Coordinates of C-alpha atoms in Angstrom, one line a residue:
M178 CA 0.0 0.0 0.0
A179 CA 2.8 2.4 0.9
K180 CA 4.4 1.8 -2.6
L181 CA 1.1 2.5 -4.2
L182 CA 0.6 5.8 -2.4
L183 CA 4.2 6.8 -3.3
S184 CA 3.5 5.9 -7.0
L185 CA 0.2 8.0 -6.9
T186 CA 2.0 10.9 -5.4
F187 CA 4.7 10.7 -8.1
L188 CA 2.1 10.6 -10.8
I189 CA 0.2 13.6 -9.4
S190 CA 3.4 15.6 -9.3
L191 CA 4.5 14.4 -12.8
F192 CA 1.3 15.4 -14.5
G193 CA 0.9 18.7 -12.7
L194 CA -2.2 17.7 -10.8
N195 CA -0.7 19.1 -7.6
H196 CA 0.3 22.4 -9.4
S197 CA 1.4 25.2 -7.2
A198 CA 1.6 28.8 -8.5
T199 CA 4.0 31.6 -7.9
F200 CA 2.6 35.1 -7.2
T201 CA 5.0 37.9 -8.1
L202 CA 3.9 41.2 -6.4
T203 CA 5.5 44.3 -8.0
N204 CA 5.3 47.9 -6.9
Q205 CA 5.3 50.4 -9.8
C206 CA 4.0 53.2 -7.5
T207 CA 6.2 56.1 -6.8
Y208 CA 5.7 55.4 -3.0
P209 CA 6.2 52.3 -0.8
V210 CA 3.4 49.8 -0.7
W211 CA 3.1 47.0 2.0
A212 CA 1.6 43.9 0.5
G213 CA -1.0 42.0 2.5
L214 CA -2.0 38.4 1.9
L215 CA -4.9 36.4 3.4
S216 CA -5.7 32.7 3.0
G217 CA -9.3 31.6 2.8
A218 CA -10.8 29.3 5.4
G219 CA -9.5 25.8 5.1
T220 CA -6.8 26.5 2.6
P221 CA -3.1 26.1 3.1
P222 CA -1.2 29.0 4.7
L223 CA 1.3 31.0 2.7
P224 CA 5.0 31.4 3.7
T225 CA 4.4 35.1 4.3
T226 CA 1.3 37.3 5.0
G227 CA 2.8 40.7 4.4
F228 CA 6.0 42.5 3.4
P229 CA 7.1 46.0 2.2
L230 CA 7.8 46.8 -1.5
Q231 CA 9.8 49.9 -2.3
P232 CA 9.1 51.6 -5.7
S233 CA 10.2 49.2 -8.6
Q234 CA 10.7 46.3 -6.1
S235 CA 9.2 42.8 -6.6
N236 CA 8.8 39.8 -4.3
S237 CA 7.7 36.3 -5.3
V238 CA 5.5 34.1 -3.1
A239 CA 5.1 30.3 -3.5
V240 CA 1.4 29.5 -3.4
P241 CA 0.2 25.9 -2.5
A242 CA -2.1 23.9 -4.8
G243 CA -5.7 24.5 -4.1
W244 CA -5.1 27.8 -2.4
S245 CA -7.8 30.5 -2.2
G246 CA -7.5 33.9 -0.7
R247 CA -6.7 37.5 -1.5
T248 CA -3.9 40.0 -1.7
W249 CA -3.8 43.8 -1.6
G250 CA -1.6 46.8 -1.0
R251 CA -1.3 48.9 2.2
T252 CA -0.3 52.5 1.9
Q253 CA 1.0 55.3 4.2
C254 CA 2.2 52.8 6.8
T255 CA 4.1 53.8 10.0
T256 CA 5.5 52.4 13.2
D257 CA 4.6 54.3 16.4
P258 CA 7.0 54.7 19.4
T259 CA 5.7 51.5 21.0
G260 CA 6.5 49.5 17.9
K261 CA 3.0 49.1 16.6
F262 CA 2.8 49.0 12.8
S263 CA -0.3 50.5 11.1
C264 CA -1.4 51.8 7.7
L265 CA -3.8 54.5 6.6
T266 CA -5.3 52.3 3.9
G267 CA -5.6 48.5 3.7
D268 CA -4.5 48.0 7.3
C269 CA -4.9 44.4 8.5
G270 CA -5.0 45.2 12.2
S271 CA -2.1 42.9 13.2
G272 CA 0.1 45.7 14.5
T273 CA 3.0 44.2 12.5
V274 CA 4.1 44.1 8.9
E275 CA 2.9 40.4 8.7
C276 CA -0.9 40.4 8.6
N277 CA -1.0 37.0 10.5
G278 CA -4.6 36.2 9.4
G279 CA -6.0 39.7 9.3
G280 CA -7.8 41.0 6.3
A281 CA -7.8 44.4 4.7
A282 CA -9.8 47.2 6.4
P283 CA -11.9 48.8 3.7
P284 CA -11.5 50.7 1.4
A285 CA -8.9 48.5 -0.4
T286 CA -8.4 47.2 -3.9
L287 CA -8.4 43.4 -3.7
A288 CA -7.0 40.7 -6.0
E289 CA -8.9 37.4 -5.2
F290 CA -8.0 33.9 -6.2
T291 CA -9.3 30.3 -6.1
L292 CA -6.6 28.0 -7.6
N293 CA -7.5 24.6 -9.1
G294 CA -11.2 25.1 -8.7
A295 CA -14.0 23.7 -10.9
N296 CA -12.7 21.8 -13.9
G297 CA -9.1 22.4 -12.6
L298 CA -9.3 26.1 -13.4
D299 CA -8.0 29.0 -11.4
F300 CA -10.6 31.7 -10.8
Y301 CA -9.4 35.3 -10.2
D302 CA -10.7 38.8 -10.1
V303 CA -9.8 42.4 -9.0
S304 CA -12.5 43.7 -6.7
L305 CA -13.6 47.2 -5.7
V306 CA -16.6 45.9 -3.7
D307 CA -14.7 46.9 -0.5
G308 CA -13.7 50.2 -2.1
Y309 CA -10.4 51.3 -3.7
N310 CA -7.1 52.5 -2.5
L311 CA -4.6 52.1 -5.4
P312 CA -4.5 50.8 -9.0
M313 CA -3.9 47.1 -9.4
M314 CA -3.5 44.6 -12.2
V315 CA -3.3 40.8 -12.4
V316 CA -1.5 39.2 -15.3
P317 CA -1.5 35.4 -15.7
Q318 CA 1.7 33.9 -17.0
V319 CA 1.5 30.5 -18.6
G320 CA 4.6 28.5 -19.4
A321 CA 5.3 26.8 -22.7
G322 CA 3.2 23.6 -23.1
A323 CA 1.2 24.4 -19.9
G324 CA -2.1 24.8 -21.8
G325 CA -3.4 28.1 -20.3
G326 CA -7.0 27.0 -20.6
G327 CA -9.8 29.3 -19.5
G328 CA -8.8 32.5 -21.3
C329 CA -6.1 33.8 -19.0
N330 CA -7.2 37.4 -19.4
V331 CA -5.5 40.4 -17.9
T332 CA -7.7 42.2 -15.3
G333 CA -7.5 45.0 -12.9
C334 CA -8.0 48.7 -12.4
F335 CA -5.5 51.0 -14.0
V336 CA -7.1 54.3 -13.1
D337 CA -6.4 56.5 -10.0
L338 CA -10.0 56.6 -8.7
N339 CA -8.9 58.7 -5.8
L340 CA -8.6 61.8 -8.0
E341 CA -12.3 62.1 -8.8
C342 CA -13.8 60.0 -6.0
P343 CA -17.3 61.4 -5.1
A344 CA -17.1 63.6 -2.0
A345 CA -19.4 61.3 0.0
L346 CA -17.0 58.3 -0.6
R347 CA -13.7 60.0 0.0
L348 CA -11.4 58.7 2.7
T349 CA -9.0 61.5 3.6
A350 CA -6.0 61.7 5.9
A351 CA -6.6 62.3 9.6
G352 CA -8.3 65.6 10.2
G353 CA -9.3 66.1 6.5
D354 CA -12.8 67.0 5.5
E355 CA -14.7 65.8 2.3
S356 CA -13.0 68.6 0.3
S357 CA -9.6 67.2 1.1
A358 CA -7.7 65.0 -1.3
A359 CA -8.8 61.3 -1.0
V360 CA -6.3 58.7 0.1
A361 CA -8.9 56.0 -0.8
C362 CA -12.4 55.8 -2.2
R363 CA -15.0 54.0 -0.1
S364 CA -17.7 51.8 -1.4
A365 CA -21.3 53.0 -1.0
C366 CA -22.0 50.1 1.3
E367 CA -19.2 51.3 3.7
A368 CA -20.1 54.9 3.3
F369 CA -23.9 54.7 3.9
G370 CA -24.5 51.2 5.4
D371 CA -27.7 50.9 3.2
P372 CA -28.7 47.3 2.4
R373 CA -29.4 48.2 -1.3
F374 CA -25.7 49.3 -1.6
C375 CA -24.5 46.3 0.4
C376 CA -26.6 43.6 -1.4
S377 CA -27.8 42.5 2.0
G378 CA -31.2 41.9 3.7
A379 CA -34.0 42.3 1.2
Y380 CA -31.3 43.0 -1.5
A381 CA -29.3 39.8 -1.0
T382 CA -30.0 38.3 -4.5
P383 CA -28.8 39.1 -8.0
Q384 CA -32.4 39.9 -8.9
S385 CA -32.9 42.5 -6.2
C386 CA -29.4 44.1 -6.1
G387 CA -28.1 45.8 -9.2
P388 CA -25.6 48.5 -10.0
T389 CA -26.0 52.0 -8.6
S390 CA -24.6 55.4 -9.6
Y391 CA -21.8 54.8 -7.1
S392 CA -20.8 51.4 -8.4
E393 CA -21.0 52.7 -11.9
Y394 CA -18.3 55.2 -11.0
F395 CA -16.0 52.3 -10.4
K396 CA -17.3 50.2 -13.4
K397 CA -16.9 52.9 -16.0
A398 CA -13.3 53.6 -14.9
C399 CA -12.4 49.9 -14.4
P400 CA -14.7 47.8 -16.6
T401 CA -13.1 44.4 -15.8
A402 CA -13.1 44.9 -12.0
Y403 CA -15.9 44.0 -9.6
S404 CA -17.9 47.1 -8.8
Y405 CA -20.6 45.5 -6.6
A406 CA -21.4 42.1 -5.1
Y407 CA -23.2 40.5 -8.1
D408 CA -21.0 42.0 -10.8
D409 CA -19.9 38.6 -11.9
G410 CA -20.4 38.6 -15.7
T411 CA -17.6 40.9 -16.6
S412 CA -15.4 40.5 -13.6
T413 CA -14.4 36.9 -13.0
F414 CA -11.7 35.3 -15.1
T415 CA -10.2 31.8 -15.4
C416 CA -6.9 30.3 -16.3
S417 CA -5.1 27.0 -15.7
S418 CA -1.5 26.1 -14.7
A419 CA -0.5 29.7 -14.5
D420 CA 1.7 31.9 -12.3
Y421 CA 0.4 35.4 -11.6
V422 CA 2.0 38.9 -11.6
I423 CA 0.1 41.3 -9.3
T424 CA 1.2 44.9 -9.9
F425 CA 0.4 47.9 -7.8
C426 CA 0.2 51.1 -9.9
P427 CA 0.6 49.4 -13.3
T428 CA 2.2 51.5 -16.0
P429 CA -1.0 52.7 -17.7
A430 CA -2.1 54.3 -14.4
N431 CA 0.8 56.7 -14.7
S432 CA -0.4 58.1 -18.0
R433 CA -4.2 57.8 -17.5
K434 CA -4.9 60.1 -14.6
T435 CA -8.6 60.4 -15.4
T436 CA -11.3 58.2 -17.0
G437 CA -11.3 60.3 -20.1
A438 CA -8.1 59.0 -21.7
S439 CA -7.8 59.5 -25.5
Q440 CA -7.4 56.8 -28.1
S441 CA -3.7 57.7 -28.5
E442 CA -3.1 57.6 -24.7
A443 CA -4.8 54.2 -24.6
N444 CA -2.7 52.8 -27.4
S445 CA 0.4 54.1 -25.6
G446 CA -0.8 52.4 -22.5
A447 CA -1.3 49.1 -24.4
I448 CA 2.2 49.2 -25.8
S449 CA 3.7 49.9 -22.3
L450 CA 1.6 47.1 -20.8
A451 CA 2.6 44.6 -23.5
K452 CA 6.3 45.4 -23.1
A453 CA 6.1 45.2 -19.3
F454 CA 4.4 41.9 -19.1
S455 CA 5.4 40.1 -22.4
I456 CA 1.8 40.0 -23.8
S457 CA 0.6 41.0 -27.2
S458 CA -0.3 44.7 -27.8
L459 CA -3.6 43.5 -29.2
M460 CA -4.5 41.7 -26.0
A461 CA -3.4 44.7 -23.9
A462 CA -5.4 47.2 -26.1
A463 CA -8.5 45.1 -25.9
F464 CA -8.3 45.2 -22.1
I465 CA -7.7 48.9 -21.9
L466 CA -10.3 49.8 -24.5
E467 CA -13.0 47.5 -23.3
P468 CA -16.5 49.1 -23.3
A469 CA -17.0 51.3 -20.3
W470 CA -19.8 49.2 -18.6
R471 CA -22.1 46.3 -19.5
L472 CA -24.8 44.7 -17.5

């Protein structure tokens, strides 16, 4: 029996059925970002749950097979005289750089993953359901001969939504009022606590909870990101046997400061994206120029 189990383990490893992924987190922001990572209930832990990334710095994390969870960026982080670590946005409440099982305090841009799910596919998305704090992009990377089933699309939010965040949704630095510059943009659910914005209570079904003017602000700017709880159709993507590059402040965000980018700006962004991540300009342009919002 022991020999049989060893043989099965060898075959699983040989044919990639126990595939584990590598997440490479990269900071292209002009300021430091502290990555946070949280494993879902019942899934294997990661070797790290948080670390700093200086501008232009990357760090790779080995992710176990079957893992599900999320990652995000924390900004404006400090350590007080007692040694307690905290962040103005995306704080996980651990008091340390490692999140140690703590999730992101909203508002925060989230990259969410379920690896080796239905039909052996990875499911992934970038979500603004809990609000937004910085641009983020997810790029699957599939090795030669790995198949890459499921589409393996790029997704994310290139645009700096803090610049034009509606006044009622702005999170400002301590002491700032609604007219101050936003450091993050809250969801309508967090801002108002109304069940119709939270898709809760009487609004807890896809039929009763639809987009609002606030979620449309997110969706028009970031058409492939989740804008509210039931925004599945244009926001969930699949791939197989892939590694993933998660980038904070991806290149197009630096040249597209508002949602009204011109065609030439978008084309320039597509070329930069293609060069940065070794994908075709056509694929990148299709992502950047996707229609603003679809039901």
